[in-house]
Amino acid sequence: MFQNGTDEGFVNPEQIGYVGFANLPNQVHRKSVKKGFEFTLLVVGESGLGKSTLVNSLFLADLYPERHIPSASEKITQTVKIDASTVEIEERGVKLRLTVVDTPGFGDSLNSEDCFTPIIEYIDEQFERYLHDESGLNRRHIIDNRVHCCFYFINPSSHGLKPLDISFMKAVHHKVNIVPVLAKADTLTKKEVLNLKRKEAVPFAVVGSSESFEVNGKKVRGRRYPWGVVEVENPDHCDFIKLRTMLM
């Protein structure tokens, strides 16, 4: 009932001037969590740098099946292949459709000139496919296979960037976010790691492992050596935590 131009039975729970669009981020968040997220990670680097071990360590999953490791003679004529594998991961009710794109053969051949051409073609194909799907009438079930991030592994024994490293990053940096990673940082001293970071501006020196050891009464993931254990998630030992935080 109205009295004196006011409705005494109605109480506005919000402040005066509240419209409601301030709650939109929460609605988008709930919708995204319900639908799940898609993430495609491109992994590039020479063989034997621990790429698969690091990726498995990041996502706590075995994303790589048993693969054939080429011999020295096979590497002479080996070409770059594109190997994409997808896995569904769930953590605390949040689903992630993770696609890891591996590039076996990169940098392994004696003549590595233009060896990254198949990688660029793959990246462009995913952009074109997504654009085509977005331009269609039915956009409800579009799968986003665009490459969102590229881990580029740098050989620690090279003592810097090689011409191939520079050529690849120049050719791809405007297509995808590149994260240079100094692989197998446990093979270098702290001084060597610092020098490489200053010289080449490499942000992350990492160690990957799926093995667990007991250190001071606690279970830790790492690598055991005669002189001790290199802990994967110890910021004093490597940049694994920083890399994972940046990626997530």
Short mmCIF file of C-alpha atoms in Angstrom, two decimals:
data_model
loop_
_atom_site.label_atom_id
_atom_site.label_comp_id
_atom_site.label_asym_id
_atom_site.label_seq_id
_atom_site.Cartn_x
_atom_site.Cartn_y
_atom_site.Cartn_z
CA MET A 1 0.00 0.00 0.00
CA PHE A 2 1.30 3.44 -0.95
CA GLN A 3 1.37 6.16 1.63
CA ASN A 4 2.63 9.68 0.99
CA GLY A 5 4.07 8.58 -2.35
CA THR A 6 6.25 5.82 -0.87
CA ASP A 7 6.02 2.02 -0.63
CA GLU A 8 6.64 1.17 3.01
CA GLY A 9 6.54 -2.58 2.30
CA PHE A 10 9.56 -2.52 -0.05
CA VAL A 11 13.11 -2.44 1.24
CA ASN A 12 15.89 -2.04 -1.34
CA PRO A 13 18.70 -4.40 -0.30
CA GLU A 14 21.24 -2.47 -2.35
CA GLN A 15 22.59 1.01 -2.04
CA ILE A 16 20.93 3.92 -3.81
CA GLY A 17 22.18 4.17 -7.37
CA TYR A 18 22.96 0.43 -7.68
CA VAL A 19 22.16 -0.91 -11.16
CA GLY A 20 23.46 -4.47 -10.99
CA PHE A 21 26.19 -4.76 -13.58
CA ALA A 22 28.81 -4.84 -10.81
CA ASN A 23 27.85 -8.49 -10.39
CA LEU A 24 28.65 -9.37 -14.01
CA PRO A 25 32.21 -10.57 -13.25
CA ASN A 26 30.79 -13.08 -10.76
CA GLN A 27 28.30 -14.32 -13.35
CA VAL A 28 31.03 -14.70 -15.96
CA HIS A 29 33.19 -16.50 -13.40
CA ARG A 30 30.44 -19.00 -12.55
CA LYS A 31 29.72 -19.62 -16.23
CA SER A 32 33.40 -20.14 -17.03
CA VAL A 33 33.92 -22.54 -14.12
CA LYS A 34 30.87 -24.55 -15.17
CA LYS A 35 32.02 -24.73 -18.80
CA GLY A 36 35.69 -25.33 -18.00
CA PHE A 37 38.79 -23.81 -19.51
CA GLU A 38 40.91 -24.63 -22.56
CA PHE A 39 44.65 -24.14 -22.72
CA THR A 40 47.13 -25.10 -25.43
CA LEU A 41 50.83 -25.20 -24.61
CA LEU A 42 53.45 -25.45 -27.35
CA VAL A 43 56.73 -27.05 -26.28
CA VAL A 44 59.79 -26.44 -28.45
CA GLY A 45 63.42 -27.40 -27.97
CA GLU A 46 66.10 -29.94 -28.74
CA SER A 47 65.79 -33.56 -27.64
CA GLY A 48 67.04 -34.49 -24.19
CA LEU A 49 66.32 -31.18 -22.45
CA GLY A 50 63.64 -32.56 -20.14
CA LYS A 51 60.64 -31.00 -21.89
CA SER A 52 58.22 -33.83 -21.15
CA THR A 53 59.45 -34.14 -17.56
CA LEU A 54 58.86 -30.44 -16.89
CA VAL A 55 55.37 -30.44 -18.40
CA ASN A 56 54.41 -33.52 -16.38
CA SER A 57 55.77 -31.80 -13.27
CA LEU A 58 53.76 -28.63 -13.93
CA PHE A 59 50.41 -30.38 -14.29
CA LEU A 60 51.04 -33.42 -12.05
CA ALA A 61 50.00 -35.75 -14.86
CA ASP A 62 51.62 -38.17 -17.28
CA LEU A 63 50.90 -36.43 -20.57
CA TYR A 64 53.40 -38.29 -22.71
CA PRO A 65 53.04 -41.90 -23.85
CA GLU A 66 56.03 -44.10 -24.56
CA ARG A 67 57.89 -42.55 -27.48
CA HIS A 68 60.71 -43.61 -29.75
CA ILE A 69 63.96 -41.78 -29.01
CA PRO A 70 65.90 -41.29 -32.27
CA SER A 71 69.49 -42.42 -32.53
CA ALA A 72 72.33 -40.16 -33.68
CA SER A 73 72.09 -41.50 -37.24
CA GLU A 74 68.32 -40.95 -37.36
CA LYS A 75 68.70 -37.33 -36.26
CA ILE A 76 70.73 -36.52 -39.40
CA THR A 77 67.68 -36.66 -41.67
CA GLN A 78 64.95 -36.21 -39.06
CA THR A 79 62.27 -33.62 -39.78
CA VAL A 80 60.14 -31.71 -37.31
CA LYS A 81 56.82 -33.34 -36.40
CA ILE A 82 53.78 -31.90 -34.67
CA ASP A 83 52.49 -34.15 -31.89
CA ALA A 84 49.43 -32.83 -30.01
CA SER A 85 47.94 -34.66 -27.04
CA THR A 86 44.90 -33.55 -25.02
CA VAL A 87 43.93 -34.46 -21.47
CA GLU A 88 41.10 -33.38 -19.16
CA ILE A 89 42.30 -32.21 -15.74
CA GLU A 90 40.11 -31.26 -12.78
CA GLU A 91 41.21 -29.48 -9.62
CA ARG A 92 38.79 -28.35 -6.89
CA GLY A 93 35.86 -28.45 -9.26
CA VAL A 94 37.58 -26.46 -12.01
CA LYS A 95 38.01 -28.36 -15.27
CA LEU A 96 40.86 -27.75 -17.69
CA ARG A 97 41.13 -29.14 -21.20
CA LEU A 98 44.90 -29.11 -21.64
CA THR A 99 46.52 -29.66 -25.02
CA VAL A 100 50.29 -30.05 -25.15
CA VAL A 101 51.84 -29.68 -28.60
CA ASP A 102 55.26 -31.31 -28.80
CA THR A 103 57.70 -30.77 -31.67
CA PRO A 104 60.01 -33.81 -31.88
CA GLY A 105 62.91 -33.32 -34.26
CA PHE A 106 63.34 -29.60 -33.67
CA GLY A 107 67.01 -28.62 -33.75
CA ASP A 108 68.19 -32.23 -33.94
CA SER A 109 69.12 -32.34 -37.63
CA LEU A 110 72.52 -31.22 -38.88
CA ASN A 111 70.77 -28.71 -41.13
CA SER A 112 68.21 -26.97 -38.92
CA GLU A 113 67.58 -24.07 -41.27
CA ASP A 114 63.85 -23.36 -41.52
CA CYS A 115 63.12 -26.41 -39.35
CA PHE A 116 60.44 -24.41 -37.55
CA THR A 117 58.31 -23.89 -40.68
CA PRO A 118 55.91 -26.76 -39.73
CA ILE A 119 55.47 -25.14 -36.29
CA ILE A 120 54.51 -21.78 -37.80
CA GLU A 121 52.12 -23.50 -40.20
CA TYR A 122 50.47 -25.33 -37.28
CA ILE A 123 50.00 -22.10 -35.30
CA ASP A 124 48.47 -20.35 -38.32
CA GLU A 125 46.17 -23.31 -39.03
CA GLN A 126 44.74 -23.14 -35.50
CA PHE A 127 44.06 -19.41 -35.87
CA GLU A 128 42.30 -19.97 -39.19
CA ARG A 129 40.24 -22.86 -37.82
CA TYR A 130 39.11 -20.81 -34.81
CA LEU A 131 38.21 -17.84 -37.05
CA HIS A 132 36.20 -20.13 -39.32
CA ASP A 133 34.31 -21.63 -36.36
CA GLU A 134 33.66 -18.19 -34.86
CA SER A 135 32.25 -17.01 -38.19
CA GLY A 136 29.78 -19.90 -38.34
CA LEU A 137 26.15 -19.94 -37.25
CA ASN A 138 26.54 -22.48 -34.45
CA ARG A 139 29.18 -21.19 -32.05
CA ARG A 140 28.01 -23.02 -28.95
CA HIS A 141 30.47 -25.91 -29.05
CA ILE A 142 33.58 -24.26 -30.44
CA ILE A 143 36.85 -25.82 -29.30
CA ASP A 144 39.69 -23.35 -28.91
CA ASN A 145 42.87 -25.03 -30.15
CA ARG A 146 44.81 -21.81 -30.62
CA VAL A 147 48.29 -21.91 -29.11
CA HIS A 148 48.19 -19.76 -25.98
CA CYS A 149 51.78 -20.12 -24.81
CA CYS A 150 55.10 -21.50 -26.06
CA PHE A 151 57.81 -22.87 -23.79
CA TYR A 152 61.10 -22.52 -25.65
CA PHE A 153 63.81 -24.65 -24.05
CA ILE A 154 67.38 -23.40 -24.19
CA ASN A 155 70.25 -25.86 -23.99
CA PRO A 156 72.31 -25.09 -20.86
CA SER A 157 75.47 -26.43 -22.48
CA SER A 158 75.27 -23.86 -25.29
CA HIS A 159 76.28 -21.01 -22.91
CA GLY A 160 73.82 -18.67 -24.57
CA LEU A 161 71.43 -18.41 -27.49
CA LYS A 162 72.25 -20.11 -30.78
CA PRO A 163 71.30 -18.66 -34.18
CA LEU A 164 68.42 -21.15 -34.37
CA ASP A 165 67.06 -19.93 -31.02
CA ILE A 166 67.06 -16.32 -32.18
CA SER A 167 65.56 -17.13 -35.60
CA PHE A 168 62.71 -19.13 -34.08
CA MET A 169 61.76 -16.52 -31.49
CA LYS A 170 61.87 -13.73 -34.09
CA ALA A 171 59.59 -15.72 -36.39
CA VAL A 172 57.02 -16.69 -33.74
CA HIS A 173 56.97 -13.94 -31.10
CA HIS A 174 54.19 -11.96 -32.84
CA LYS A 175 51.98 -15.07 -33.10
CA VAL A 176 52.19 -16.55 -29.60
CA ASN A 177 53.51 -15.71 -26.14
CA ILE A 178 57.03 -17.16 -25.83
CA VAL A 179 58.52 -18.11 -22.47
CA PRO A 180 62.27 -18.87 -22.74
CA VAL A 181 63.18 -21.65 -20.32
CA LEU A 182 66.72 -22.57 -19.30
CA ALA A 183 66.47 -26.35 -19.19
CA LYS A 184 68.15 -28.63 -16.68
CA ALA A 185 69.29 -25.79 -14.46
CA ASP A 186 70.66 -28.34 -11.97
CA THR A 187 73.56 -28.97 -14.36
CA LEU A 188 74.77 -25.39 -13.84
CA THR A 189 76.17 -23.59 -10.82
CA LYS A 190 74.27 -20.66 -9.32
CA LYS A 191 76.84 -18.28 -10.79
CA GLU A 192 76.44 -19.77 -14.27
CA VAL A 193 72.65 -19.47 -14.04
CA LEU A 194 72.87 -15.82 -12.98
CA ASN A 195 75.32 -15.02 -15.77
CA LEU A 196 73.05 -16.62 -18.39
CA LYS A 197 70.03 -14.74 -17.05
CA ARG A 198 71.85 -11.43 -17.27
CA LYS A 199 73.36 -12.14 -20.67
CA GLU A 200 70.34 -13.62 -22.47
CA ALA A 201 67.49 -12.26 -20.29
CA VAL A 202 66.16 -15.77 -19.74
CA PRO A 203 63.57 -15.43 -16.95
CA PHE A 204 63.23 -19.05 -15.80
CA ALA A 205 65.85 -21.66 -14.94
CA VAL A 206 63.95 -24.83 -14.12
CA VAL A 207 64.24 -28.44 -13.03
CA GLY A 208 61.50 -31.01 -13.58
CA SER A 209 60.90 -34.33 -11.85
CA SER A 210 58.03 -36.68 -11.01
CA GLU A 211 60.00 -38.53 -8.32
CA SER A 212 59.50 -37.86 -4.60
CA PHE A 213 62.09 -38.01 -1.83
CA GLU A 214 62.02 -37.41 1.90
CA VAL A 215 63.95 -34.32 2.98
CA ASN A 216 63.91 -33.24 6.63
CA GLY A 217 60.84 -35.36 7.27
CA LYS A 218 58.87 -33.97 4.31
CA LYS A 219 58.04 -35.48 0.93
CA VAL A 220 59.39 -33.32 -1.89
CA ARG A 221 59.62 -33.70 -5.66
CA GLY A 222 63.11 -33.46 -7.00
CA ARG A 223 66.28 -35.10 -8.29
CA ARG A 224 68.67 -37.01 -6.08
CA TYR A 225 72.43 -36.67 -6.45
CA PRO A 226 75.31 -38.01 -4.34
CA TRP A 227 75.61 -34.61 -2.70
CA GLY A 228 71.90 -34.11 -1.99
CA VAL A 229 68.45 -33.49 -3.49
CA VAL A 230 67.50 -30.71 -5.89
CA GLU A 231 63.93 -29.77 -4.93
CA VAL A 232 61.67 -28.85 -7.83
CA GLU A 233 59.40 -26.59 -5.75
CA ASN A 234 62.15 -24.94 -3.72
CA PRO A 235 62.66 -21.35 -4.98
CA ASP A 236 66.26 -21.47 -3.73
CA HIS A 237 66.97 -24.35 -6.11
CA CYS A 238 65.15 -23.32 -9.32
CA ASP A 239 62.39 -21.13 -10.79
CA PHE A 240 59.75 -23.86 -11.10
CA ILE A 241 57.27 -22.14 -8.75
CA LYS A 242 57.68 -18.80 -10.56
CA LEU A 243 57.10 -20.46 -13.93
CA ARG A 244 53.97 -22.27 -12.74
CA THR A 245 52.59 -19.10 -11.13
CA MET A 246 53.18 -17.11 -14.32
CA LEU A 247 51.52 -19.79 -16.46
CA MET A 248 48.43 -20.12 -14.26
#
